[in-house]
Amino acid sequence: MILAVPIALQSMITVGVNMMDNIMLGSLGEIKMSGVTLANNFISIYQCCCMGFGMGASVMTSRYWGMKNIASLKKTVSIMFRGVLLLGLAFSIATLLMPSGIMGLFSPEDAVIHAGVSYFMISIPCYLLMGYSMTTSLVLRSVGKANIPLFSSIGAFFINIFFNWVFIFGNLGAPRLEERGAALGTLLARMFEFCFIMGFFFFREKNIRFRLRELWIKCSDILPEYMKIALPVLISDTLLGLGGSVVAIVMGHIGAVFVAANAITAVVQQISTVVIQGVCQASCIMTGNTLGEGNVEKAQRQGVTFAALGFVIGAVGCLLILILKKPIIGLYNITDETKIMAGHLMDAVGFVVIFQAMNSILTKGLLRGGGDTKFLMVADILFLWCASIPIGALAGLYFHWSGFAIYICLKLDQFIKTVWCLFRLHSRKWIKKIRPAEE
């Protein structure tokens, strides 16, 4: 609970920001909201890549923290920071040079593309700011500092909401920037988050005591181990992000009504799954710490408990979605057609979230914390790209099934991975050794 609750609260705050963005932009019409939503789908690919770097590092830092091997921990963090720098620069340059081309992948509608490009142009600095804040937060959690990212998110929440209100609508004498105002509000929030988290990490944190001069320490002795653990996580999360964007492309070609309905649905899904995210990361950290102490039997018992907890959380999440469905749809200024579609999609999400909770806690938490990253990479790639995407595309673009059926097809991997990972947990093959740096 000490680990999971702050992470869950931070996720709830993030979802709250996204929801307020959608409600504010929704008042300007479906085109604006759809453009920003699709632009954020590309940004989410970058977030997934950063999560790959960060979670790969977190698997190792939590294990090294259990071993009390601070030298190896620092080298892991240094490698992570260098990777984030290269990744952030690559995405920034791509967005700067071809924003229309990127948006054209997600939607054929010129008005939607224009809104997305306007949002992109102001959001470019967010890549590096967000990348460092996100990955450093994961490292802080792995050494028991989960409250620091939470405090940062609370501050960013109020900054984002206030400046969105100011710049989207032109309040307090500011220019009315609409979708550009949403991007500006997000940028200011990201700047605060970066300064808060990185300032604490470099100048106040007392467990790791990582300092600026250690950004370029020699890490060649630990690089092979980092690549063995973190590279599968990076590939897995990147391909999951790309897969999510391909799903968004499918939705974009179904039409703006489906995109707008899914934007509403996505927020409700995120609200219902914030506890899942907290338990995912808590289980990853706890598993790493336990295995770092050398207690394999305890780690296996924890795994069974986390799997059962996933089912309970998923069932509660399903109930929460069904309760919130009508009140939340009513908050949006959308057409009756979009409201009906959003209702169908929420019914589907309620069913999916039961399985999503179980497999997420296993794949992103327990099994990842055990170092079983290659197995998880195969599971993520195989089921998403060979089942969900092709079957979902056929259902939406060729067979034109109902919104409920299309969404279920697009999420088939959630069902398959649940069964797959339960067998893996039972086998005990998920527990891997991690080598420390040379003394």
XYZ file of N, CA, C and O in Angstrom, residues 311-439:
516
model
N -7.580 -9.880 -10.304
C -8.963 -10.225 -10.638
C -9.950 -9.359 -9.853
O -10.925 -8.843 -10.407
N -9.694 -9.173 -8.577
C -10.583 -8.359 -7.737
C -10.619 -6.915 -8.227
O -11.685 -6.305 -8.367
N -9.444 -6.361 -8.513
C -9.370 -4.975 -8.986
C -10.088 -4.827 -10.323
O -10.790 -3.845 -10.570
N -9.906 -5.801 -11.211
C -10.574 -5.749 -12.506
C -12.085 -5.768 -12.386
O -12.790 -5.033 -13.090
N -12.601 -6.600 -11.489
C -14.051 -6.675 -11.289
C -14.599 -5.354 -10.749
O -15.657 -4.872 -11.186
N -13.877 -4.747 -9.817
C -14.302 -3.451 -9.280
C -14.236 -2.383 -10.369
O -15.115 -1.520 -10.469
N -13.182 -2.436 -11.198
C -13.056 -1.481 -12.294
C -14.206 -1.590 -13.274
O -14.735 -0.585 -13.760
N -14.623 -2.811 -13.577
C -15.769 -3.042 -14.466
C -17.027 -2.390 -13.902
O -17.768 -1.694 -14.613
N -17.259 -2.612 -12.622
C -18.440 -2.024 -11.966
C -18.377 -0.505 -11.995
O -19.388 0.172 -12.251
N -17.199 0.050 -11.768
C -17.023 1.504 -11.767
C -17.340 2.103 -13.129
O -18.000 3.154 -13.226
N -16.920 1.431 -14.189
C -17.194 1.917 -15.543
C -18.686 1.946 -15.821
O -19.232 2.918 -16.354
N -19.384 0.890 -15.443
C -20.823 0.817 -15.693
C -21.590 1.883 -14.908
O -22.583 2.430 -15.382
N -21.098 2.213 -13.708
C -21.756 3.233 -12.887
C -21.519 4.626 -13.466
O -22.412 5.469 -13.504
N -20.273 4.892 -13.939
C -19.901 6.237 -14.390
C -20.271 6.521 -15.843
O -20.162 7.662 -16.293
N -20.684 5.507 -16.558
C -20.884 5.627 -18.002
C -21.780 6.811 -18.385
O -21.353 7.733 -19.097
N -22.998 6.823 -17.941
C -23.938 7.870 -18.349
C -23.573 9.252 -17.813
O -23.618 10.237 -18.568
N -23.214 9.393 -16.527
C -22.850 10.739 -16.042
C -21.688 11.371 -16.794
O -21.713 12.571 -17.087
N -20.679 10.574 -17.142
C -19.504 11.147 -17.812
C -19.809 11.497 -19.261
O -19.391 12.549 -19.752
N -20.536 10.650 -19.957
C -20.907 10.973 -21.341
C -21.703 12.273 -21.380
O -21.557 13.091 -22.294
N -22.516 12.494 -20.349
C -23.326 13.706 -20.287
C -22.530 14.982 -20.113
O -23.058 16.079 -20.339
N -21.253 14.876 -19.718
C -20.413 16.067 -19.540
C -19.962 16.669 -20.869
O -19.539 17.820 -20.911
N -20.049 15.895 -21.947
C -19.468 16.312 -23.221
C -20.519 16.921 -24.155
O -21.665 16.464 -24.205
N -20.079 17.931 -24.882
C -20.922 18.579 -25.889
C -20.727 17.866 -27.225
O -19.953 18.287 -28.082
N -21.414 16.724 -27.377
C -21.234 15.879 -28.558
C -22.591 15.502 -29.136
O -23.631 15.676 -28.488
N -22.589 14.965 -30.340
C -23.842 14.595 -31.002
C -24.428 13.328 -30.372
O -23.732 12.569 -29.678
N -25.708 13.084 -30.630
C -26.369 11.886 -30.103
C -25.700 10.618 -30.638
O -25.590 9.613 -29.926
N -25.259 10.660 -31.908
C -24.600 9.503 -32.493
C -23.329 9.142 -31.730
O -23.050 7.962 -31.461
N -22.541 10.180 -31.365
C -21.310 9.947 -30.619
C -21.621 9.434 -29.213
O -20.899 8.570 -28.688
N -22.682 9.947 -28.592
C -23.066 9.468 -27.261
C -23.423 7.992 -27.279
O -23.028 7.223 -26.394
N -24.163 7.566 -28.282
C -24.542 6.156 -28.393
C -23.307 5.279 -28.582
O -23.154 4.226 -27.948
N -22.401 5.733 -29.471
C -21.171 4.975 -29.719
C -20.325 4.881 -28.448
O -19.767 3.818 -28.124
N -20.218 6.000 -27.709
C -19.439 6.001 -26.466
C -20.022 5.010 -25.463
O -19.281 4.323 -24.744
N -21.335 4.912 -25.407
C -21.977 3.953 -24.511
C -21.627 2.518 -24.861
O -21.330 1.696 -23.983
N -21.633 2.204 -26.161
C -21.270 0.851 -26.596
C -19.809 0.528 -26.260
O -19.492 -0.587 -25.806
N -18.936 1.503 -26.490
C -17.523 1.272 -26.217
C -17.260 1.092 -24.721
O -16.419 0.280 -24.313
N -18.003 1.824 -23.884
C -17.803 1.679 -22.442
C -18.249 0.310 -21.943
O -17.648 -0.255 -21.021
N -19.298 -0.227 -22.528
C -19.715 -1.587 -22.177
C -18.594 -2.584 -22.482
O -18.318 -3.500 -21.698
N -17.950 -2.384 -23.631
C -16.841 -3.269 -24.007
C -15.659 -3.108 -23.063
O -15.029 -4.093 -22.644
N -15.350 -1.865 -22.705
C -14.232 -1.599 -21.801
C -14.467 -2.265 -20.453
O -13.545 -2.830 -19.844
N -15.695 -2.219 -19.967
C -16.012 -2.842 -18.694
C -15.688 -4.329 -18.687
O -15.184 -4.868 -17.689
N -15.936 -5.003 -19.798
C -15.631 -6.428 -19.905
C -14.124 -6.654 -20.013
O -13.557 -7.535 -19.358
N -13.464 -5.834 -20.820
C -12.026 -6.007 -21.061
C -11.200 -5.756 -19.806
O -10.189 -6.432 -19.563
N -11.618 -4.805 -18.977
C -10.780 -4.361 -17.865
C -10.554 -5.472 -16.832
O -9.537 -5.466 -16.126
N -11.455 -6.439 -16.747
C -11.256 -7.562 -15.820
C -9.989 -8.327 -16.199
O -9.142 -8.643 -15.350
N -9.831 -8.609 -17.482
C -8.660 -9.345 -17.952
C -7.433 -8.445 -18.023
O -6.307 -8.889 -17.773
N -7.648 -7.177 -18.339
C -6.539 -6.233 -18.411
C -5.860 -6.096 -17.052
O -4.629 -6.013 -16.965
N -6.655 -6.068 -15.989
C -6.095 -5.917 -14.648
C -5.187 -7.093 -14.307
O -4.066 -6.912 -13.811
N -5.657 -8.293 -14.592
C -4.865 -9.475 -14.249
C -3.570 -9.544 -15.049
O -2.487 -9.718 -14.486
N -3.659 -9.372 -16.380
C -2.431 -9.549 -17.169
C -1.481 -8.375 -17.009
O -0.261 -8.540 -17.096
N -2.000 -7.170 -16.750
C -1.110 -6.019 -16.549
C -0.276 -6.182 -15.290
O 0.925 -5.897 -15.279
N -0.922 -6.641 -14.205
C -0.191 -6.831 -12.951
C 0.860 -7.931 -13.102
O 1.940 -7.861 -12.516
N 0.574 -8.917 -13.933
C 1.546 -9.978 -14.176
C 2.661 -9.520 -15.126
O 3.846 -9.666 -14.831
N 2.282 -8.928 -16.263
C 3.291 -8.590 -17.282
C 4.107 -7.357 -16.914
O 5.331 -7.352 -17.062
N 3.439 -6.308 -16.452
C 4.135 -5.057 -16.153
C 4.619 -4.985 -14.715
O 5.323 -4.038 -14.342
N 4.230 -5.951 -13.914
C 4.608 -5.935 -12.510
C 5.439 -7.129 -12.120
O 6.668 -7.142 -12.237
N 4.769 -8.186 -11.703
C 5.420 -9.332 -11.099
C 6.475 -9.989 -11.994
O 7.642 -10.108 -11.622
N 6.081 -10.433 -13.193
C 7.012 -11.166 -14.057
C 8.155 -10.270 -14.525
O 9.290 -10.730 -14.663
N 7.848 -9.005 -14.753
C 8.902 -8.057 -15.137
C 9.868 -7.859 -13.979
O 11.088 -7.801 -14.184
N 9.341 -7.740 -12.769
C 10.200 -7.592 -11.590
C 11.092 -8.798 -11.376
O 12.174 -8.687 -10.796
N 10.637 -9.975 -11.861
C 11.456 -11.175 -11.759
C 12.536 -11.261 -12.822
O 13.327 -12.208 -12.828
N 12.552 -10.287 -13.749
C 13.566 -10.271 -14.796
C 13.192 -11.073 -16.033
O 14.026 -11.269 -16.923
N 11.927 -11.501 -16.124
C 11.487 -12.355 -17.234
C 11.069 -11.509 -18.435
O 9.989 -11.692 -19.013
N 11.927 -10.618 -18.850
C 11.533 -9.607 -19.835
C 11.485 -10.144 -21.265
O 10.695 -9.661 -22.076
N 12.313 -11.128 -21.585
C 12.282 -11.676 -22.948
C 10.961 -12.402 -23.217
O 10.366 -12.267 -24.288
N 10.505 -13.189 -22.256
C 9.234 -13.894 -22.390
C 8.091 -12.911 -22.579
O 7.217 -13.096 -23.432
N 8.108 -11.841 -21.793
C 7.035 -10.845 -21.865
C 7.074 -10.089 -23.188
O 6.028 -9.715 -23.718
N 8.274 -9.856 -23.715
C 8.389 -9.199 -25.013
C 7.694 -10.026 -26.095
O 6.941 -9.490 -26.918
N 7.932 -11.318 -26.082
C 7.293 -12.200 -27.061
C 5.780 -12.171 -26.912
O 5.038 -12.084 -27.897
N 5.300 -12.230 -25.666
C 3.852 -12.228 -25.422
C 3.214 -10.930 -25.917
O 2.163 -10.944 -26.574
N 3.853 -9.793 -25.616
C 3.300 -8.497 -26.027
C 3.246 -8.363 -27.542
O 2.249 -7.909 -28.110
N 4.329 -8.733 -28.209
C 4.411 -8.576 -29.668
C 3.473 -9.546 -30.374
O 2.705 -9.171 -31.267
N 3.537 -10.809 -29.970
C 2.811 -11.867 -30.670
C 1.305 -11.631 -30.662
O 0.649 -11.624 -31.710
N 0.751 -11.402 -29.494
C -0.709 -11.356 -29.386
C -1.299 -10.041 -29.883
O -2.395 -10.029 -30.436
N -0.571 -8.939 -29.697
C -1.077 -7.659 -30.181
C -1.051 -7.599 -31.703
O -2.050 -7.263 -32.352
N 0.116 -7.942 -32.268
C 0.307 -7.758 -33.702
C -0.257 -8.901 -34.546
O -0.544 -8.710 -35.731
N -0.406 -10.066 -33.956
C -0.915 -11.210 -34.723
C -2.394 -11.491 -34.467
O -3.000 -12.276 -35.201
N -2.966 -10.891 -33.433
C -4.381 -11.131 -33.131
C -5.176 -9.835 -33.102
O -6.042 -9.600 -33.949
N -4.862 -8.959 -32.148
C -5.699 -7.765 -31.935
C -5.766 -6.856 -33.160
O -6.857 -6.481 -33.606
N -4.604 -6.479 -33.692
C -4.590 -5.487 -34.771
C -5.226 -6.012 -36.060
O -6.126 -5.364 -36.615
N -4.810 -7.174 -36.578
C -5.444 -7.625 -37.840
C -6.931 -7.935 -37.696
O -7.732 -7.569 -38.568
N -7.327 -8.592 -36.614
C -8.743 -8.941 -36.437
C -9.570 -7.684 -36.174
O -10.681 -7.525 -36.707
N -9.011 -6.753 -35.377
C -9.716 -5.491 -35.118
C -9.885 -4.664 -36.376
O -10.933 -4.045 -36.596
N -8.833 -4.641 -37.225
C -8.919 -3.890 -38.486
C -9.981 -4.483 -39.406
O -10.762 -3.753 -40.031
N -10.029 -5.784 -39.489
C -11.060 -6.435 -40.306
C -12.453 -6.126 -39.779
O -13.371 -5.809 -40.555
N -12.616 -6.184 -38.464
C -13.930 -5.938 -37.862
C -14.415 -4.511 -38.114
O -15.604 -4.277 -38.366
N -13.453 -3.527 -38.030
C -13.856 -2.132 -38.159
C -13.912 -1.598 -39.575
O -14.816 -0.836 -39.921
N -12.945 -2.011 -40.415
C -12.819 -1.404 -41.740
C -13.482 -2.206 -42.857
O -13.829 -1.631 -43.893
N -13.667 -3.497 -42.632
C -14.235 -4.330 -43.706
C -15.611 -4.893 -43.351
O -16.532 -4.846 -44.153
N -15.737 -5.417 -42.135
C -17.021 -6.008 -41.763
C -17.993 -4.998 -41.157
O -19.191 -5.238 -41.106
N -17.434 -3.859 -40.671
C -18.254 -2.780 -40.094
C -19.175 -3.307 -38.996
O -20.371 -3.036 -38.962
N -18.585 -4.053 -38.070
C -19.349 -4.567 -36.943
C -19.709 -3.438 -35.979
O -19.289 -2.283 -36.149
N -20.429 -3.762 -34.936
C -20.835 -2.765 -33.934
C -19.612 -2.258 -33.176
O -18.555 -2.907 -33.151
N -19.763 -1.080 -32.536
C -18.663 -0.519 -31.759
C -18.189 -1.472 -30.675
O -16.983 -1.611 -30.422
N -19.122 -2.153 -30.022
C -18.782 -3.114 -28.965
C -17.899 -4.228 -29.525
O -16.838 -4.536 -28.981
N -18.310 -4.814 -30.641
C -17.572 -5.936 -31.236
C -16.197 -5.502 -31.739
O -15.205 -6.227 -31.578
N -16.125 -4.314 -32.348
C -14.838 -3.815 -32.852
C -13.854 -3.651 -31.702
O -12.691 -4.055 -31.787
N -14.327 -3.061 -30.609
C -13.439 -2.801 -29.473
C -12.935 -4.111 -28.860
O -11.753 -4.242 -28.520
N -13.824 -5.096 -28.727
C -13.419 -6.393 -28.188
C -12.338 -7.019 -29.071
O -11.332 -7.557 -28.582
N -12.525 -6.933 -30.380
C -11.525 -7.483 -31.311
C -10.189 -6.764 -31.185
O -9.120 -7.388 -31.253
N -10.224 -5.443 -30.995
C -8.996 -4.667 -30.864
C -8.262 -4.953 -29.550
O -7.095 -4.594 -29.395
N -8.933 -5.592 -28.606
C -8.340 -5.890 -27.297
C -8.199 -7.391 -27.038
O -8.077 -7.820 -25.889
N -8.200 -8.192 -28.090
C -8.099 -9.642 -27.926
C -6.837 -10.058 -27.171
O -6.827 -11.069 -26.455
N -5.755 -9.294 -27.341
C -4.507 -9.664 -26.674
C -4.638 -9.671 -25.157
O -3.935 -10.419 -24.472
N -5.535 -8.850 -24.611
C -5.714 -8.802 -23.161
C -6.206 -10.144 -22.619
O -5.783 -10.595 -21.550
N -7.088 -10.790 -23.352
C -7.637 -12.073 -22.920
C -6.587 -13.180 -23.017
O -6.422 -13.992 -22.101
N -5.864 -13.189 -24.155
C -4.894 -14.267 -24.389
C -3.732 -14.165 -23.402
O -3.276 -15.175 -22.839
N -3.234 -12.945 -23.166
C -2.083 -12.777 -22.274
C -2.394 -13.181 -20.837
O -1.501 -13.634 -20.108
N -3.636 -13.010 -20.418
C -3.997 -13.383 -19.058
C -3.746 -14.869 -18.817
O -3.097 -15.257 -17.837
N -4.247 -15.705 -19.709
C -4.064 -17.153 -19.581
C -2.585 -17.529 -19.723
O -2.030 -18.318 -18.937
N -1.937 -16.942 -20.716
C -0.520 -17.210 -21.003
C 0.354 -16.940 -19.772
O 1.221 -17.749 -19.420
N 0.129 -15.803 -19.118
C 0.981 -15.396 -17.992
C 0.666 -16.160 -16.711
O 1.542 -16.331 -15.860
N -0.577 -16.608 -16.532
C -0.892 -17.434 -15.366
C -0.129 -18.757 -15.421
O 0.365 -19.248 -14.395
N -0.023 -19.351 -16.616
C 0.768 -20.566 -16.771
C 2.248 -20.283 -16.478
O 2.940 -21.109 -15.872
N 2.735 -19.120 -16.914
C 4.135 -18.762 -16.675
C 4.405 -18.596 -15.181
O 5.448 -19.032 -14.675
N 3.491 -17.976 -14.469
C 3.641 -17.807 -13.024
C 3.729 -19.167 -12.336
O 4.582 -19.391 -11.474
N 2.861 -20.066 -12.723
C 2.830 -21.396 -12.112
C 4.124 -22.171 -12.373
O 4.578 -22.952 -11.521
N 4.762 -21.927 -13.515
C 5.966 -22.682 -13.889
C 7.206 -22.293 -13.091
O 8.190 -23.035 -13.056
N 7.205 -21.103 -12.488
C 8.342 -20.539 -11.747
C 9.542 -20.195 -12.643
O 10.599 -19.795 -12.140
N 9.391 -20.312 -13.938
C 10.494 -19.994 -14.848
C 10.716 -18.487 -14.996
O 11.664 -18.063 -15.663
N 9.850 -17.683 -14.411
C 9.930 -16.225 -14.539
C 11.007 -15.604 -13.652
O 11.352 -14.435 -13.813
N 11.553 -16.365 -12.723
C 12.535 -15.828 -11.776
C 13.930 -15.928 -12.395
O 14.443 -17.020 -12.639
N 14.540 -14.782 -12.678
C 15.853 -14.722 -13.334
C 16.881 -14.046 -12.424
O 16.544 -13.171 -11.624
N 18.154 -14.429 -12.592
C 19.241 -13.784 -11.858
C 19.690 -12.528 -12.599
O 19.682 -12.473 -13.816
N 20.085 -11.503 -11.834
C 20.629 -10.265 -12.398
C 22.021 -10.042 -11.817
O 22.204 -10.026 -10.595
N 22.983 -9.855 -12.694
C 24.385 -9.713 -12.287
C 24.696 -8.262 -11.918
O 24.370 -7.354 -12.662
N 25.356 -8.021 -10.788
C 25.762 -6.652 -10.419
C 26.987 -6.202 -11.190
O 27.626 -7.002 -11.893
N 27.322 -4.919 -11.072
C 28.528 -4.396 -11.718
C 29.771 -4.954 -11.063
O 29.759 -5.398 -9.904
N 30.864 -4.919 -11.813
C 32.131 -5.383 -11.253
C 32.632 -4.403 -10.210
O 32.481 -3.190 -10.345
N 33.155 -4.943 -9.163
C 33.681 -4.088 -8.087
C 34.991 -3.429 -8.530
O 35.773 -4.041 -9.229
